[in-house]
Amino acid sequence: MTELHLWLRHEIRSTERRTPIVPADARRLVESGMTVTVEESVQRIFPVEEYERAGCRIAPAGSWESAPEDAVVLGLKELPDGPELLIHRHVFFGHAYKRQPGAAALLRRFTAGGGALYDVEYLVDDDGRRLAAFGFWAGYLGAALAVLQHRGRLAVPLVPTAKEELDALLREGEEFTALVIGALGRSGRGACEAFRAAGAEPTRWDLAETRALDRPALLAHDVMVNAVLAASPVPPFLRDADLDDPARRLRTLCDVTCDVGSPLNVLPVYDRTTDWTAPARRLRERRPLDLIAIDNLPSLLPRESSTDFSAALLPQLLQFGTGAAWVRGLGRFHQACREAGVGEGEARHV
């Protein structure tokens, strides 16, 4: 799409070191005829000079607000609180389509400004499978942190690392039992790999096992990772009463999906996520139970996770606006606006 102007924004979250497009793939976009502008960012794992050598234009951090109206703003995590009117098309993980806290306010900013959100979580193929995701690395890191917490070896605050260093840490420590729910998905496969690196062959549950949940069996594991992001209501995997079950062996829980606040949350036993400064939160003191629920886990391995994600997103960006996945994505945005009761009177992107 030769007329597309893609604008890679700086991430406002200080712990976000990933990028949706790495310099090598940015070069391919430029060579395809696109204009690619990259904002300066002190934390992005790839220096801005690498993008400049790839043929990209360079702009100050946060300057997307004054970008040409036809530019497509590309990012990963949340936008700043301003401007109130969002006039551009944005591609990022909006977390606004399942009535999450703040969802209606974000959608209202788009509709008021005439912009549109293409949520990467809903960029899917004809069968509903996501086309670009950080899931594997989210699962891997979620399980790795859970292991280190369980063994009393989780150093805080968290800092980005290399996979080789993390694997070396996982190989040291006592034995434990592990459960992965959603084991057949990307995140689940990543979690299983981390547990194997730590010397544990995890129990793997997926749809068949959660359809008739064996809760005593769940509670009999030492460590659990949830990798299920529900798209429709399902009975919760854990309830408050389960945490007080005298037979509970479970001591460390990691929720990779971090769907807190959503009515579809399968782990309604906590009300806020954790972060790099305080990655684990104690849910119960008697028979201790610790929770890890960090919503940007792959940023702890920013180079590996960015490279994989960029490779998956690149072919989609080369078809931006015309590919069926983008048409579906725009339709999902309008559906979410209707469901949230947010007007679309000035929307330009239909």
Short mmCIF file of C-alpha atoms in Angstrom, two decimals:
data_model
loop_
_atom_site.label_atom_id
_atom_site.label_comp_id
_atom_site.label_asym_id
_atom_site.label_seq_id
_atom_site.Cartn_x
_atom_site.Cartn_y
_atom_site.Cartn_z
CA MET A 1 0.00 0.00 0.00
CA THR A 2 2.22 2.78 -1.32
CA GLU A 3 0.42 5.77 0.23
CA LEU A 4 0.41 4.52 3.80
CA HIS A 5 2.19 6.60 6.43
CA LEU A 6 3.00 4.44 9.44
CA TRP A 7 3.95 6.25 12.67
CA LEU A 8 5.69 4.18 15.36
CA ARG A 9 5.08 5.91 18.68
CA HIS A 10 7.10 5.97 21.89
CA GLU A 11 5.60 3.91 24.72
CA ILE A 12 4.73 5.96 27.80
CA ARG A 13 5.15 3.05 30.22
CA SER A 14 8.70 3.17 31.57
CA THR A 15 8.98 -0.63 31.70
CA GLU A 16 7.87 -1.13 28.10
CA ARG A 17 10.98 -1.88 26.06
CA ARG A 18 9.35 -3.82 23.22
CA THR A 19 8.47 -2.58 19.77
CA PRO A 20 5.86 -3.89 17.31
CA ILE A 21 8.24 -3.38 14.38
CA VAL A 22 11.98 -4.03 14.53
CA PRO A 23 14.39 -2.07 12.28
CA ALA A 24 14.90 -4.87 9.75
CA ASP A 25 11.15 -5.11 9.16
CA ALA A 26 10.80 -1.33 9.11
CA ARG A 27 13.24 -1.37 6.19
CA ARG A 28 10.96 -3.76 4.32
CA LEU A 29 8.01 -1.43 4.88
CA VAL A 30 10.01 1.51 3.52
CA GLU A 31 11.12 -0.53 0.53
CA SER A 32 7.48 -1.40 -0.16
CA GLY A 33 6.75 2.31 -0.65
CA MET A 34 5.44 3.25 2.80
CA THR A 35 6.53 6.28 4.76
CA VAL A 36 7.62 5.17 8.21
CA THR A 37 8.15 7.67 11.01
CA VAL A 38 9.70 6.45 14.26
CA GLU A 39 9.56 8.43 17.47
CA GLU A 40 12.63 8.70 19.64
CA SER A 41 12.46 6.48 22.72
CA VAL A 42 15.02 6.10 25.47
CA GLN A 43 13.72 2.69 26.53
CA ARG A 44 12.99 0.92 23.23
CA ILE A 45 15.33 -2.07 22.90
CA PHE A 46 16.35 -1.02 19.38
CA PRO A 47 18.07 2.40 19.14
CA VAL A 48 16.40 4.95 16.91
CA GLU A 49 19.58 5.14 14.81
CA GLU A 50 18.87 1.62 13.54
CA TYR A 51 15.51 2.79 12.21
CA GLU A 52 17.10 5.83 10.63
CA ARG A 53 19.58 3.60 8.79
CA ALA A 54 16.59 1.54 7.64
CA GLY A 55 15.19 4.61 5.86
CA CYS A 56 12.70 5.77 8.48
CA ARG A 57 12.00 9.35 9.42
CA ILE A 58 12.72 10.26 13.04
CA ALA A 59 10.41 12.37 15.23
CA PRO A 60 10.36 13.45 18.90
CA ALA A 61 8.65 11.21 21.45
CA GLY A 62 4.92 11.90 21.69
CA SER A 63 4.72 13.85 18.44
CA TRP A 64 2.12 11.48 16.97
CA GLU A 65 -0.52 13.85 18.28
CA SER A 66 0.39 16.30 15.51
CA ALA A 67 1.05 13.68 12.83
CA PRO A 68 -0.80 14.03 9.51
CA GLU A 69 -4.41 12.91 9.95
CA ASP A 70 -4.01 10.06 7.49
CA ALA A 71 -1.07 8.56 9.43
CA VAL A 72 -1.60 5.20 11.13
CA VAL A 73 -0.18 5.31 14.66
CA LEU A 74 1.39 2.02 15.72
CA GLY A 75 2.15 1.08 19.33
CA LEU A 76 1.72 -1.64 21.91
CA LYS A 77 0.33 -0.51 25.24
CA GLU A 78 -1.90 2.26 26.55
CA LEU A 79 -2.11 5.79 25.20
CA PRO A 80 -1.52 8.83 27.41
CA ASP A 81 -4.63 10.43 28.93
CA GLY A 82 -4.57 13.20 26.32
CA PRO A 83 -5.50 14.37 23.80
CA GLU A 84 -9.21 14.05 24.45
CA LEU A 85 -9.97 13.72 20.73
CA LEU A 86 -8.20 10.92 18.86
CA ILE A 87 -8.24 11.75 15.17
CA HIS A 88 -5.93 9.02 13.86
CA ARG A 89 -6.23 5.34 13.17
CA HIS A 90 -4.34 3.53 15.93
CA VAL A 91 -3.00 -0.02 16.05
CA PHE A 92 -2.23 -1.31 19.56
CA PHE A 93 -3.56 -3.49 22.38
CA GLY A 94 -6.47 -1.34 23.54
CA HIS A 95 -8.07 -3.72 26.08
CA ALA A 96 -11.37 -1.97 25.50
CA TYR A 97 -13.71 -4.51 23.91
CA LYS A 98 -14.77 -6.51 26.97
CA ARG A 99 -16.02 -3.75 29.25
CA GLN A 100 -12.68 -3.41 31.05
CA PRO A 101 -12.24 -0.41 33.37
CA GLY A 102 -11.74 2.71 31.27
CA ALA A 103 -12.86 1.03 28.06
CA ALA A 104 -15.81 3.31 27.32
CA ALA A 105 -13.72 6.42 27.97
CA LEU A 106 -11.08 5.29 25.49
CA LEU A 107 -13.62 4.41 22.81
CA ARG A 108 -15.32 7.76 23.34
CA ARG A 109 -12.04 9.55 22.60
CA PHE A 110 -11.86 7.79 19.25
CA THR A 111 -15.43 8.44 18.24
CA ALA A 112 -15.29 12.06 19.37
CA GLY A 113 -12.21 12.70 17.25
CA GLY A 114 -13.23 10.59 14.27
CA GLY A 115 -10.38 8.14 14.72
CA ALA A 116 -10.45 4.35 14.96
CA LEU A 117 -8.85 1.59 17.00
CA TYR A 118 -7.53 -1.53 15.31
CA ASP A 119 -6.93 -3.66 18.38
CA VAL A 120 -4.12 -6.13 17.69
CA GLU A 121 -5.81 -8.68 19.94
CA TYR A 122 -8.65 -8.80 17.39
CA LEU A 123 -6.48 -8.93 14.27
CA VAL A 124 -7.45 -12.47 13.33
CA ASP A 125 -7.60 -14.80 10.34
CA ASP A 126 -10.73 -16.31 8.81
CA ASP A 127 -10.87 -18.93 11.57
CA GLY A 128 -10.52 -16.41 14.39
CA ARG A 129 -6.87 -17.14 15.17
CA ARG A 130 -4.73 -14.19 16.12
CA LEU A 131 -2.24 -13.17 13.48
CA ALA A 132 0.30 -11.41 15.70
CA ALA A 133 0.77 -12.06 19.40
CA PHE A 134 3.30 -12.04 22.21
CA GLY A 135 1.61 -15.05 23.75
CA PHE A 136 4.50 -17.52 23.74
CA TRP A 137 6.83 -15.16 25.56
CA ALA A 138 4.11 -14.04 27.96
CA GLY A 139 3.54 -17.64 28.95
CA TYR A 140 7.23 -18.42 29.16
CA LEU A 141 7.98 -15.45 31.39
CA GLY A 142 4.87 -15.91 33.51
CA ALA A 143 5.87 -19.47 34.33
CA ALA A 144 9.51 -18.49 34.84
CA LEU A 145 8.62 -15.76 37.35
CA ALA A 146 6.23 -18.12 39.12
CA VAL A 147 9.01 -20.69 39.50
CA LEU A 148 11.46 -18.14 40.87
CA GLN A 149 8.84 -16.78 43.28
CA HIS A 150 7.93 -20.29 44.42
CA ARG A 151 11.59 -21.05 45.09
CA GLY A 152 12.16 -17.74 46.89
CA ARG A 153 14.58 -16.54 44.22
CA LEU A 154 12.63 -13.79 42.47
CA ALA A 155 14.74 -10.62 42.59
CA VAL A 156 12.89 -7.29 42.63
CA PRO A 157 12.49 -4.96 40.97
CA LEU A 158 12.38 -6.95 37.75
CA VAL A 159 14.81 -6.02 35.01
CA PRO A 160 15.02 -7.10 31.35
CA THR A 161 17.34 -10.01 30.76
CA ALA A 162 18.43 -12.53 28.13
CA LYS A 163 16.84 -15.93 27.74
CA GLU A 164 20.11 -17.76 28.40
CA GLU A 165 20.49 -16.03 31.77
CA LEU A 166 16.89 -16.74 32.74
CA ASP A 167 17.19 -20.41 31.77
CA ALA A 168 20.28 -20.72 33.95
CA LEU A 169 18.31 -19.44 36.95
CA LEU A 170 15.46 -21.83 36.26
CA ARG A 171 17.73 -24.86 36.33
CA GLU A 172 18.60 -24.28 39.99
CA GLY A 173 16.20 -25.16 42.79
CA GLU A 174 13.95 -27.73 44.38
CA GLU A 175 11.33 -29.82 42.63
CA PHE A 176 7.69 -28.76 42.40
CA THR A 177 4.48 -29.69 40.58
CA ALA A 178 3.01 -27.38 37.95
CA LEU A 179 -0.26 -26.92 36.10
CA VAL A 180 -0.83 -24.95 32.89
CA ILE A 181 -4.42 -24.12 31.96
CA GLY A 182 -4.77 -23.28 28.30
CA ALA A 183 -1.77 -25.44 27.49
CA LEU A 184 -2.49 -25.79 23.77
CA GLY A 185 -2.36 -22.07 23.00
CA ARG A 186 0.66 -19.84 22.40
CA SER A 187 0.92 -18.70 26.01
CA GLY A 188 0.36 -22.21 27.31
CA ARG A 189 3.13 -23.62 25.13
CA GLY A 190 5.50 -20.94 26.37
CA ALA A 191 4.63 -21.71 29.99
CA CYS A 192 5.22 -25.42 29.44
CA GLU A 193 8.66 -24.72 27.98
CA ALA A 194 9.66 -22.61 30.98
CA PHE A 195 8.50 -25.29 33.42
CA ARG A 196 10.50 -27.89 31.53
CA ALA A 197 13.55 -25.61 31.71
CA ALA A 198 13.01 -25.58 35.48
CA GLY A 199 12.95 -29.39 35.60
CA ALA A 200 9.18 -29.87 35.92
CA GLU A 201 6.94 -31.62 33.43
CA PRO A 202 3.67 -29.70 33.86
CA THR A 203 0.14 -31.02 33.89
CA ARG A 204 -1.54 -29.64 30.78
CA TRP A 205 -5.22 -28.68 30.75
CA ASP A 206 -7.19 -27.15 27.93
CA LEU A 207 -10.84 -27.09 26.83
CA ALA A 208 -11.56 -30.72 27.60
CA GLU A 209 -10.25 -30.49 31.15
CA THR A 210 -11.83 -27.13 32.01
CA ARG A 211 -15.24 -28.09 30.68
CA ALA A 212 -15.65 -30.29 33.76
CA LEU A 213 -13.13 -28.68 36.08
CA ASP A 214 -11.53 -30.91 38.71
CA ARG A 215 -10.94 -28.18 41.29
CA PRO A 216 -9.32 -30.46 43.93
CA ALA A 217 -6.80 -31.57 41.29
CA LEU A 218 -6.10 -27.94 40.42
CA LEU A 219 -5.47 -27.05 44.05
CA ALA A 220 -3.16 -30.05 44.47
CA HIS A 221 -0.41 -28.45 42.31
CA ASP A 222 2.31 -26.22 43.74
CA VAL A 223 2.40 -23.72 40.89
CA MET A 224 -0.29 -22.79 38.35
CA VAL A 225 -0.26 -20.62 35.23
CA ASN A 226 -3.51 -19.48 33.64
CA ALA A 227 -3.17 -18.85 29.92
CA VAL A 228 -6.88 -18.80 29.05
CA LEU A 229 -8.32 -15.52 27.80
CA ALA A 230 -12.05 -16.20 27.72
CA ALA A 231 -14.10 -14.78 24.87
CA SER A 232 -17.44 -15.85 26.38
CA PRO A 233 -18.60 -16.50 29.97
CA VAL A 234 -17.20 -19.64 31.60
CA PRO A 235 -17.26 -20.77 35.25
CA PRO A 236 -14.25 -19.35 37.11
CA PHE A 237 -11.25 -21.59 37.59
CA LEU A 238 -10.63 -20.25 41.10
CA ARG A 239 -13.00 -18.67 43.61
CA ASP A 240 -12.30 -17.01 46.93
CA ALA A 241 -13.58 -20.07 48.74
CA ASP A 242 -10.96 -22.20 46.97
CA LEU A 243 -8.17 -20.07 48.37
CA ASP A 244 -9.34 -20.99 51.89
CA ASP A 245 -9.69 -24.69 51.15
CA PRO A 246 -7.68 -26.51 53.86
CA ALA A 247 -6.60 -29.07 51.25
CA ARG A 248 -5.05 -26.41 48.99
CA ARG A 249 -1.43 -27.13 48.09
CA LEU A 250 -1.27 -24.34 45.50
CA ARG A 251 1.20 -21.68 46.61
CA THR A 252 2.04 -19.69 43.49
CA LEU A 253 -0.39 -18.50 40.84
CA CYS A 254 0.43 -16.59 37.66
CA ASP A 255 -2.34 -15.10 35.54
CA VAL A 256 -0.79 -14.42 32.14
CA THR A 257 -4.02 -13.01 30.70
CA CYS A 258 -4.50 -10.27 33.34
CA ASP A 259 -8.18 -9.96 32.48
CA VAL A 260 -8.91 -8.31 35.82
CA GLY A 261 -12.02 -6.14 35.83
CA SER A 262 -13.64 -7.96 32.94
CA PRO A 263 -16.85 -9.93 33.55
CA LEU A 264 -15.18 -12.73 31.57
CA ASN A 265 -12.26 -13.04 33.99
CA VAL A 266 -11.69 -16.71 34.85
CA LEU A 267 -9.71 -15.83 38.00
CA PRO A 268 -11.93 -13.39 39.91
CA VAL A 269 -9.83 -13.75 43.07
CA TYR A 270 -7.89 -10.50 42.68
CA ASP A 271 -8.75 -6.92 41.78
CA ARG A 272 -5.53 -5.39 40.47
CA THR A 273 -2.49 -6.39 38.50
CA THR A 274 1.06 -6.51 39.82
CA ASP A 275 4.07 -4.80 38.26
CA TRP A 276 7.84 -4.87 37.88
CA THR A 277 8.42 -3.12 41.20
CA ALA A 278 6.19 -5.50 43.16
CA PRO A 279 5.68 -8.51 40.87
CA ALA A 280 4.11 -10.83 43.45
CA ARG A 281 1.18 -10.10 45.71
CA ARG A 282 0.22 -12.21 48.71
CA LEU A 283 -3.41 -13.33 48.41
CA ARG A 284 -3.41 -15.46 51.55
CA GLU A 285 -1.07 -15.43 54.54
CA ARG A 286 -2.15 -18.66 56.15
CA ARG A 287 -0.90 -21.38 53.83
CA PRO A 288 0.65 -18.66 51.70
CA LEU A 289 -0.58 -18.04 48.17
CA ASP A 290 1.22 -15.56 45.92
CA LEU A 291 -0.14 -14.01 42.72
CA ILE A 292 1.81 -12.72 39.72
CA ALA A 293 -0.30 -10.76 37.20
CA ILE A 294 1.89 -8.51 35.06
CA ASP A 295 0.38 -7.27 31.81
CA ASN A 296 3.62 -6.68 29.87
CA LEU A 297 5.63 -9.78 30.72
CA PRO A 298 7.29 -10.13 27.27
CA SER A 299 9.05 -6.80 27.82
CA LEU A 300 11.39 -8.69 30.16
CA LEU A 301 12.78 -10.36 27.02
CA PRO A 302 12.30 -7.38 24.72
CA ARG A 303 14.58 -8.35 21.85
CA GLU A 304 13.32 -11.90 21.40
CA SER A 305 9.65 -11.04 21.85
CA SER A 306 9.78 -7.97 19.58
CA THR A 307 11.53 -9.87 16.80
CA ASP A 308 8.93 -12.65 16.81
CA PHE A 309 5.98 -10.25 16.99
CA SER A 310 7.33 -8.01 14.24
CA ALA A 311 7.80 -10.96 11.90
CA ALA A 312 4.13 -11.88 12.35
CA LEU A 313 2.82 -8.31 12.05
CA LEU A 314 4.87 -7.31 9.01
CA PRO A 315 2.82 -9.14 6.34
CA GLN A 316 -0.35 -7.71 7.86
CA LEU A 317 0.98 -4.14 7.76
CA LEU A 318 1.85 -4.61 4.10
CA GLN A 319 -1.90 -5.13 3.56
CA PHE A 320 -3.13 -2.45 5.93
CA GLY A 321 -6.68 -1.30 5.26
CA THR A 322 -7.28 -3.79 2.47
CA GLY A 323 -6.68 -7.20 4.02
CA ALA A 324 -9.68 -9.04 5.42
CA ALA A 325 -8.18 -9.05 8.91
CA TRP A 326 -8.16 -5.23 9.00
CA VAL A 327 -11.73 -5.04 7.71
CA ARG A 328 -12.80 -7.39 10.51
CA GLY A 329 -10.76 -5.37 13.00
CA LEU A 330 -12.48 -2.13 12.06
CA GLY A 331 -15.87 -3.82 12.27
CA ARG A 332 -15.01 -5.07 15.75
CA PHE A 333 -14.16 -1.51 16.79
CA HIS A 334 -17.55 -0.24 15.65
CA GLN A 335 -19.27 -3.16 17.38
CA ALA A 336 -17.46 -2.37 20.63
CA CYS A 337 -18.53 1.26 20.39
CA ARG A 338 -22.16 0.23 20.00
CA GLU A 339 -21.94 -2.21 22.90
CA ALA A 340 -20.42 0.50 25.10
CA GLY A 341 -23.12 2.98 24.11
CA VAL A 342 -20.55 5.31 22.60
CA GLY A 343 -21.74 7.46 19.69
CA GLU A 344 -19.95 7.39 16.35
CA GLY A 345 -21.34 10.55 14.81
CA GLU A 346 -18.05 11.95 13.57
CA ALA A 347 -16.27 8.72 12.71
CA ARG A 348 -14.36 9.03 9.42
CA HIS A 349 -13.13 5.45 9.19
CA VAL A 350 -15.94 3.19 8.08
#
